[in-house]
CSV table of C-alpha atoms in Angstrom, one decimal:
chain,number,residue,atom,x,y,z
A,413,MET,CA,28.1,28.1,15.0
A,414,LYS,CA,31.3,30.4,14.4
A,415,SER,CA,33.6,27.4,12.5
A,416,ASP,CA,30.5,26.7,10.4
A,417,ARG,CA,30.4,30.3,9.2
A,418,LEU,CA,33.5,30.0,9.0
A,419,LEU,CA,33.7,27.1,6.6
A,420,SER,CA,31.3,28.1,4.7
A,421,ILE,CA,32.3,31.3,3.5
A,422,LEU,CA,35.8,29.4,2.5
A,423,LEU,CA,33.7,26.7,0.3
A,424,LEU,CA,31.2,29.8,-1.3
A,425,LEU,CA,35.0,31.7,-2.0
A,426,GLN,CA,36.4,28.6,-3.3
A,427,THR,CA,32.9,28.0,-5.5
A,428,ARG,CA,32.4,30.9,-6.5
A,429,GLY,CA,36.0,33.3,-6.4
A,430,ARG,CA,35.2,37.1,-5.9
A,431,VAL,CA,32.1,37.1,-3.7
A,432,PRO,CA,30.7,40.9,-2.3
A,433,ALA,CA,30.2,40.8,1.5
A,434,ARG,CA,26.2,42.1,1.2
A,435,GLU,CA,25.7,38.7,-0.7
A,436,LEU,CA,27.9,36.2,1.7
A,437,ALA,CA,26.5,38.0,4.9
A,438,GLU,CA,22.5,37.2,3.2
A,439,ARG,CA,23.5,33.6,2.2
A,440,LEU,CA,24.9,33.9,5.9
A,441,GLU,CA,22.1,35.2,7.7
A,442,VAL,CA,24.6,37.3,9.4
A,443,SER,CA,25.1,41.4,8.9
A,444,PRO,CA,28.1,42.9,7.0
A,445,ARG,CA,30.1,43.3,9.9
A,446,THR,CA,30.8,40.3,11.7
A,447,VAL,CA,31.1,38.1,7.7
A,448,TYR,CA,34.1,41.9,8.3
A,449,ARG,CA,35.2,39.7,11.8
A,450,ASP,CA,34.9,36.3,10.1
A,451,VAL,CA,38.0,37.4,7.2
A,452,GLU,CA,39.5,38.5,9.5
A,453,SER,CA,39.9,35.4,11.8
A,454,LEU,CA,40.3,33.4,8.6
A,455,SER,CA,43.1,35.4,8.0
A,456,ALA,CA,45.0,35.5,11.1
A,457,ALA,CA,45.0,31.0,10.7
A,458,GLY,CA,46.4,32.0,7.8
A,459,VAL,CA,44.1,31.2,4.6
A,460,PRO,CA,45.1,34.0,1.9
A,461,VAL,CA,42.6,35.8,2.3
A,462,TYR,CA,41.6,39.3,1.1
A,463,ALA,CA,38.9,42.4,0.4
A,464,GLU,CA,38.5,44.7,-1.3
A,465,ARG,CA,36.9,47.4,-1.7
A,466,GLY,CA,35.1,49.3,-4.2
A,467,ARG,CA,31.5,49.5,-6.4
A,468,HIS,CA,33.8,45.9,-8.2
A,469,GLY,CA,35.3,44.7,-5.0
A,470,GLY,CA,34.0,41.7,-2.4
A,471,ILE,CA,35.6,38.9,-0.7
A,472,ALA,CA,38.1,37.0,-2.4
A,473,LEU,CA,41.0,33.6,-1.7
A,474,LEU,CA,45.0,34.6,-3.1
A,475,PRO,CA,44.8,33.7,-7.2
A,476,GLY,CA,45.8,29.0,-6.3
A,477,PHE,CA,44.5,28.2,-2.7
A,478,ARG,CA,43.1,25.1,-2.7
A,479,THR,CA,41.9,23.1,0.7
A,480,ASP,CA,40.6,19.7,0.7
A,481,VAL,CA,37.8,20.4,3.1
A,482,THR,CA,37.6,17.5,5.5
A,483,GLY,CA,35.1,19.0,8.2
A,484,LEU,CA,32.2,16.7,7.9
A,485,THR,CA,30.2,16.5,10.9
A,486,THR,CA,28.9,13.6,11.5
A,487,ASP,CA,25.6,14.2,10.6
A,488,GLU,CA,26.5,16.1,7.5
A,489,ALA,CA,28.6,13.0,6.6
A,490,ARG,CA,25.9,10.6,6.9
A,491,ALA,CA,23.3,13.2,4.7
A,492,LEU,CA,25.1,12.9,2.0
A,493,PHE,CA,25.2,9.0,1.9
A,494,VAL,CA,21.4,9.0,2.1
A,495,LEU,CA,21.0,8.3,-1.8
A,496,ALA,CA,17.2,9.9,-2.6
A,497,ALA,CA,15.7,10.0,-6.1
A,498,GLN,CA,17.9,6.7,-7.5
A,499,GLY,CA,16.5,6.7,-10.5
A,500,ALA,CA,17.8,10.7,-11.0
A,501,HIS,CA,21.1,9.8,-11.3
A,502,THR,CA,20.5,6.6,-13.5
A,503,ALA,CA,18.2,9.2,-15.9
A,504,LEU,CA,20.9,12.0,-16.2
A,505,GLY,CA,23.6,9.1,-16.3
A,506,LEU,CA,25.3,9.7,-13.8
A,507,ASP,CA,25.4,6.9,-11.7
A,508,ASP,CA,29.4,5.9,-12.2
A,509,ALA,CA,29.6,9.5,-11.0
A,510,LEU,CA,27.3,9.5,-8.6
A,511,GLY,CA,29.7,6.4,-7.2
A,512,SER,CA,32.6,7.7,-7.7
A,513,ALA,CA,32.0,10.9,-6.2
A,514,LEU,CA,30.6,9.6,-2.8
A,515,ARG,CA,34.3,7.2,-3.1
A,516,LYS,CA,36.2,9.9,-2.7
A,517,VAL,CA,33.4,11.8,-0.5
A,518,MET,CA,35.0,9.1,2.2
A,519,ALA,CA,38.3,8.7,1.6
A,520,ALA,CA,38.6,12.4,2.2
A,521,LEU,CA,36.2,11.8,5.4
A,522,PRO,CA,37.8,12.0,9.3
A,523,ALA,CA,38.3,8.3,10.1
A,524,PRO,CA,35.7,8.6,13.2
A,525,HIS,CA,33.1,9.7,10.4
A,526,ARG,CA,33.7,6.4,8.0
A,527,PRO,CA,31.4,3.8,10.1
A,528,ALA,CA,28.4,6.1,10.3
A,529,ALA,CA,28.1,7.0,6.7
A,530,GLU,CA,28.7,3.1,5.6
A,531,LEU,CA,26.3,2.0,7.4
A,532,THR,CA,23.6,5.0,6.4
A,533,GLY,CA,24.1,3.9,2.7
A,534,ARG,CA,23.1,0.6,3.7
A,535,ARG,CA,20.0,0.7,6.0
A,536,ILE,CA,18.4,3.8,4.2
A,537,LEU,CA,17.1,3.8,0.1
A,538,VAL,CA,15.0,6.1,-1.2
A,539,ASP,CA,12.1,4.6,-3.8
A,540,PRO,CA,10.7,7.6,-5.3
A,541,ASP,CA,9.0,5.7,-7.2
A,542,ARG,CA,4.5,5.0,-6.3
A,543,TRP,CA,2.7,2.0,-5.0
A,544,LEU,CA,0.7,0.2,-8.1
A,545,SER,CA,1.8,3.0,-10.3
A,546,GLY,CA,3.4,0.7,-13.5
A,547,PRO,CA,5.8,0.8,-16.0
A,548,ARG,CA,6.9,4.8,-16.0
A,549,PRO,CA,7.6,4.7,-20.1
A,550,ALA,CA,11.4,4.9,-21.0
A,551,VAL,CA,13.1,9.2,-20.7
A,552,ASP,CA,15.5,10.0,-22.8
A,553,LEU,CA,16.8,12.5,-21.5
A,554,ASP,CA,20.1,13.7,-22.9
A,555,ASP,CA,19.3,16.3,-25.1
A,556,LEU,CA,17.1,18.4,-22.2
A,557,HIS,CA,19.6,17.9,-19.8
A,558,THR,CA,22.1,19.1,-22.7
A,559,ALA,CA,19.7,22.1,-23.0
A,560,VAL,CA,19.7,23.3,-20.0
A,561,PHE,CA,23.2,24.0,-19.6
A,562,THR,CA,24.5,25.2,-22.7
A,563,ASP,CA,22.0,28.3,-23.0
A,564,LEU,CA,19.7,27.8,-25.3
A,565,ARG,CA,16.3,27.8,-27.4
A,566,LEU,CA,15.3,24.7,-28.1
A,567,ARG,CA,12.3,23.8,-30.4
A,568,ILE,CA,10.1,20.3,-29.2
A,569,ARG,CA,8.0,17.9,-30.4
A,570,TYR,CA,5.2,17.3,-28.3
A,571,ARG,CA,1.9,15.1,-27.3
A,572,HIS,CA,-0.6,16.3,-24.9
A,573,SER,CA,-2.6,14.6,-22.3
A,574,GLY,CA,-5.4,12.8,-24.2
A,575,GLU,CA,-3.5,13.9,-27.4
A,576,THR,CA,-2.1,11.9,-31.0
A,577,ARG,CA,-0.4,14.3,-33.1
A,578,LEU,CA,2.8,15.8,-31.5
A,579,ARG,CA,2.7,19.4,-31.8
A,580,THR,CA,5.7,21.7,-32.2
A,581,TYR,CA,7.0,24.5,-29.8
A,582,THR,CA,10.4,26.8,-29.4
A,583,VAL,CA,10.7,27.3,-25.7
A,584,ASP,CA,13.9,28.4,-23.6
A,585,PRO,CA,14.6,26.5,-21.0
A,586,TYR,CA,15.2,26.8,-17.4
A,587,GLY,CA,16.2,23.3,-16.0
A,588,LEU,CA,15.0,19.4,-15.6
A,589,VAL,CA,12.7,18.7,-12.5
A,590,ALA,CA,12.2,15.2,-11.3
A,591,LYS,CA,9.1,15.1,-9.1
A,592,ALA,CA,7.4,11.1,-8.0
A,593,GLY,CA,9.1,9.8,-10.2
A,594,THR,CA,8.0,11.7,-13.1
A,595,TRP,CA,10.6,14.5,-15.6
A,596,TYR,CA,9.4,17.9,-16.3
A,597,LEU,CA,11.4,19.8,-18.3
A,598,VAL,CA,10.1,24.0,-16.6
A,599,ALA,CA,11.4,26.3,-19.3
A,600,ASP,CA,9.3,29.3,-21.1
A,601,ARG,CA,7.1,29.4,-23.8
A,602,ARG,CA,5.9,32.8,-25.1
A,603,ALA,CA,7.6,34.1,-22.3
A,604,ARG,CA,5.4,32.4,-19.8
A,605,PRO,CA,6.1,29.0,-17.4
A,606,GLN,CA,5.1,25.9,-18.9
A,607,LEU,CA,5.7,22.8,-18.4
A,608,PHE,CA,6.3,19.5,-20.2
A,609,ARG,CA,6.3,16.3,-18.9
A,610,ALA,CA,9.3,14.7,-20.2
A,611,ASP,CA,8.1,11.7,-21.3
A,612,ARG,CA,5.9,13.2,-24.1
A,613,VAL,CA,9.3,15.1,-25.5
A,614,ALA,CA,9.0,13.1,-29.0
A,615,SER,CA,12.3,14.8,-29.8
A,616,ALA,CA,14.0,17.6,-28.4
A,617,THR,CA,16.7,20.3,-30.8
A,618,LEU,CA,19.5,23.4,-30.0
A,619,THR,CA,18.6,26.1,-32.2
A,620,ASP,CA,21.3,28.6,-32.8
A,621,ALA,CA,19.5,31.3,-30.8
A,622,PRO,CA,20.3,31.7,-27.0
A,623,VAL,CA,17.8,31.4,-24.6
A,624,ARG,CA,15.5,34.3,-23.6
A,625,ARG,CA,15.3,34.0,-19.9
A,626,ARG,CA,12.8,36.2,-17.5
A,627,PRO,CA,15.3,38.8,-15.8
A,628,GLY,CA,15.9,37.6,-12.5
A,629,VAL,CA,13.6,34.6,-12.8
A,630,GLU,CA,15.8,30.5,-11.3
A,631,LEU,CA,14.8,26.8,-12.1
A,632,ALA,CA,13.5,26.9,-8.7
A,633,ASP,CA,11.1,30.9,-8.8
A,634,ALA,CA,9.7,28.6,-12.0
A,635,TRP,CA,9.6,25.6,-10.6
A,636,GLN,CA,7.5,27.1,-7.9
A,637,GLN,CA,4.6,28.9,-9.9
A,638,LEU,CA,3.7,26.3,-11.9
A,639,ARG,CA,3.2,24.3,-9.3
A,640,GLN,CA,1.3,26.6,-7.3
A,641,GLN,CA,-1.2,26.6,-10.3
A,642,VAL,CA,-1.3,22.6,-10.9
A,643,GLU,CA,-2.1,22.8,-6.8
A,644,ASP,CA,-4.3,25.8,-7.0
A,645,ARG,CA,-6.2,25.0,-10.3
A,646,PRO,CA,-10.2,24.6,-9.6
A,647,ALA,CA,-11.6,21.6,-9.8
A,648,GLY,CA,-14.8,21.5,-12.5
A,649,VAL,CA,-16.7,18.3,-10.4
A,650,ARG,CA,-17.4,18.4,-6.7
A,651,VAL,CA,-18.0,14.6,-6.1
A,652,THR,CA,-19.4,13.3,-3.1
A,653,ALA,CA,-18.7,9.1,-2.4
A,654,ARG,CA,-19.4,6.7,0.3
A,655,ILE,CA,-17.1,3.6,0.6
A,656,ARG,CA,-17.2,0.9,2.8
A,657,ARG,CA,-14.2,1.2,6.5
A,658,GLU,CA,-12.3,-1.8,4.7
A,659,ARG,CA,-11.9,-0.4,1.8
A,660,LEU,CA,-11.0,3.1,3.5
A,661,ASP,CA,-7.4,3.0,3.7
A,662,MET,CA,-6.5,2.0,0.3
A,663,ALA,CA,-9.0,4.5,-1.7
A,664,VAL,CA,-7.2,7.3,-0.2
A,665,ARG,CA,-3.5,5.6,-1.6
A,666,ILE,CA,-5.8,5.6,-4.8
A,667,LEU,CA,-7.3,8.7,-5.0
A,668,GLY,CA,-5.3,10.8,-2.5
A,669,GLY,CA,-4.2,14.0,-5.6
A,670,ALA,CA,-8.2,13.7,-5.8
A,671,LEU,CA,-9.4,13.7,-1.8
A,672,THR,CA,-10.4,17.7,-1.2
A,673,GLY,CA,-10.6,17.2,3.1
A,674,PRO,CA,-9.7,14.3,4.7
A,675,PRO,CA,-12.3,11.1,5.2
A,676,ARG,CA,-15.5,11.7,7.5
A,677,THR,CA,-16.9,8.8,9.6
A,678,GLY,CA,-20.5,9.1,10.3
A,679,ALA,CA,-23.0,10.9,9.5
A,680,THR,CA,-23.2,14.0,10.2
A,681,ASP,CA,-25.3,17.7,10.3
A,682,GLY,CA,-27.3,18.3,7.3
A,683,ASP,CA,-25.3,14.8,5.3
A,684,PRO,CA,-27.3,12.5,3.5
A,685,ASP,CA,-28.3,9.0,5.6
A,686,THR,CA,-24.4,7.0,4.4
A,687,THR,CA,-24.8,4.8,7.5
A,688,GLY,CA,-27.5,2.6,5.9
A,689,ASP,CA,-25.2,-0.7,7.0
A,690,GLY,CA,-24.9,0.8,10.8
A,691,ASP,CA,-22.9,3.7,12.1
A,692,GLY,CA,-19.1,2.5,11.2
A,693,ASP,CA,-19.5,0.6,8.7
A,694,TRP,CA,-19.1,3.6,6.3
A,695,ALA,CA,-17.0,6.6,5.3
A,696,VAL,CA,-17.6,9.3,3.2
A,697,LEU,CA,-15.0,10.8,0.5
A,698,ASP,CA,-15.5,14.6,-0.5
A,699,LEU,CA,-13.3,14.5,-4.1
A,700,ALA,CA,-12.9,16.7,-7.3
A,701,PHE,CA,-12.2,15.8,-10.6
A,702,PRO,CA,-11.6,17.9,-13.5
A,703,VAL,CA,-14.1,16.8,-15.6
A,704,VAL,CA,-17.5,14.9,-14.8
A,705,ARG,CA,-16.2,11.7,-17.5
A,706,ALA,CA,-12.8,10.7,-15.2
A,707,VAL,CA,-15.6,9.7,-11.8
A,708,ARG,CA,-16.1,6.2,-13.8
A,709,GLN,CA,-12.2,5.2,-12.0
A,710,LEU,CA,-14.0,5.0,-9.3
A,711,LEU,CA,-15.7,1.7,-10.9
A,712,GLN,CA,-12.6,-0.2,-9.7
A,713,PHE,CA,-13.6,0.1,-6.2
A,714,GLY,CA,-16.9,-2.0,-7.3
A,715,ASP,CA,-20.1,-2.5,-4.9
A,716,SER,CA,-17.6,-1.0,-1.6
A,717,LEU,CA,-17.8,2.5,-3.0
A,718,GLU,CA,-20.9,4.9,-3.8
A,719,VAL,CA,-21.1,8.2,-5.5
A,720,LEU,CA,-24.0,10.7,-3.8
A,721,GLY,CA,-23.5,13.3,-6.0
A,722,PRO,CA,-24.6,15.4,-7.7
A,723,PRO,CA,-26.9,13.6,-9.8
A,724,ALA,CA,-24.8,14.0,-13.4
A,725,ALA,CA,-21.5,12.1,-11.7
A,726,ARG,CA,-24.1,9.0,-10.5
A,727,ARG,CA,-25.6,9.2,-14.4
A,728,MET,CA,-21.8,9.3,-15.7
A,729,MET,CA,-21.3,5.9,-12.6
A,730,ALA,CA,-24.2,4.0,-13.3
A,731,ASP,CA,-23.4,4.5,-17.2
A,732,ALA,CA,-19.6,3.3,-17.6
A,733,ALA,CA,-21.1,-0.1,-15.2
A,734,ALA,CA,-24.2,-1.0,-17.2
A,735,ALA,CA,-21.5,-0.7,-20.9
A,736,VAL,CA,-19.3,-3.0,-18.5
A,737,THR,CA,-22.3,-5.2,-17.2
A,738,ALA,CA,-22.6,-5.4,-21.0
A,739,VAL,CA,-19.9,-6.3,-22.4
A,740,TYR,CA,-19.8,-9.5,-19.8
A,741,ALA,CA,-23.3,-10.5,-20.9
A,742,THR,CA,-22.5,-12.2,-24.1
A,743,ASP,CA,-19.5,-14.9,-24.5
A,744,PRO,CA,-16.1,-13.6,-25.3
A,745,PRO,CA,-16.2,-13.4,-29.1
A,746,PRO,CA,-13.9,-16.9,-29.9
A,747,GLY,CA,-10.6,-17.5,-30.5
């Protein structure tokens, strides 16, 4: 709608100052000609907006002009009060600031929209943590948060998964990302993007050197590249297992990241007989693990799950089960 577009132009100019017409056109997905017509409409409505031609020109508001924008729709007002990822505000120390900002927004809302926005805040809650994920370690984001806003290189002492010793890296931060309740520092190391889990950063120190980011690369670009690398990473071991149907839902929830496809129910052509206790009693899972040793996590399903292949995975499960049996075959130590 034209009214929404005019409001967007006004907000962009208030936030950015002078903006080239072509950039406004790209952001609003219209032609530069349409942008100039919208500028004329704003000017006719009394908004002190003007256009400058030339290489360094653009569209701008007269210095000092500000407006209180209250033209939010009902859905826009409700969206502001869905407090997604509340843990993110807490970790960044912004809980008080968020509450203050929402109170100001509520005061500026048109009266008809206030009840819907207030009700949304009471009826919608977003919890970013997964079920049964256990307590998360405390994360101190102060130094990382400072680093991503000061545009300085950062020296961190970092512990990789499965290691006990700390490594020291000098990195060029792009920003922080919260994914499923876990914070990550996205940074370049030796001009290559890398992810660092915030809860594994033992210390972070700002250097005096300016950050050296790759030209034209923003946080969203670096994150997308790293996310794609993780999702496209080839699995080291592909495992086929069968699980009793009554445990299938729980297995899908717990093993979701290891599943390579939807569960298969009943025997299919070319598959081993996975329904020995009667058709429908079992479902087949196709799983992928980085190393064969990782299949031991399937022991948590007891005799409700059987690894069918490959043979190395079956041997690993048998050895792990035998080791557990040996522990409980003797009396516990006194005390």
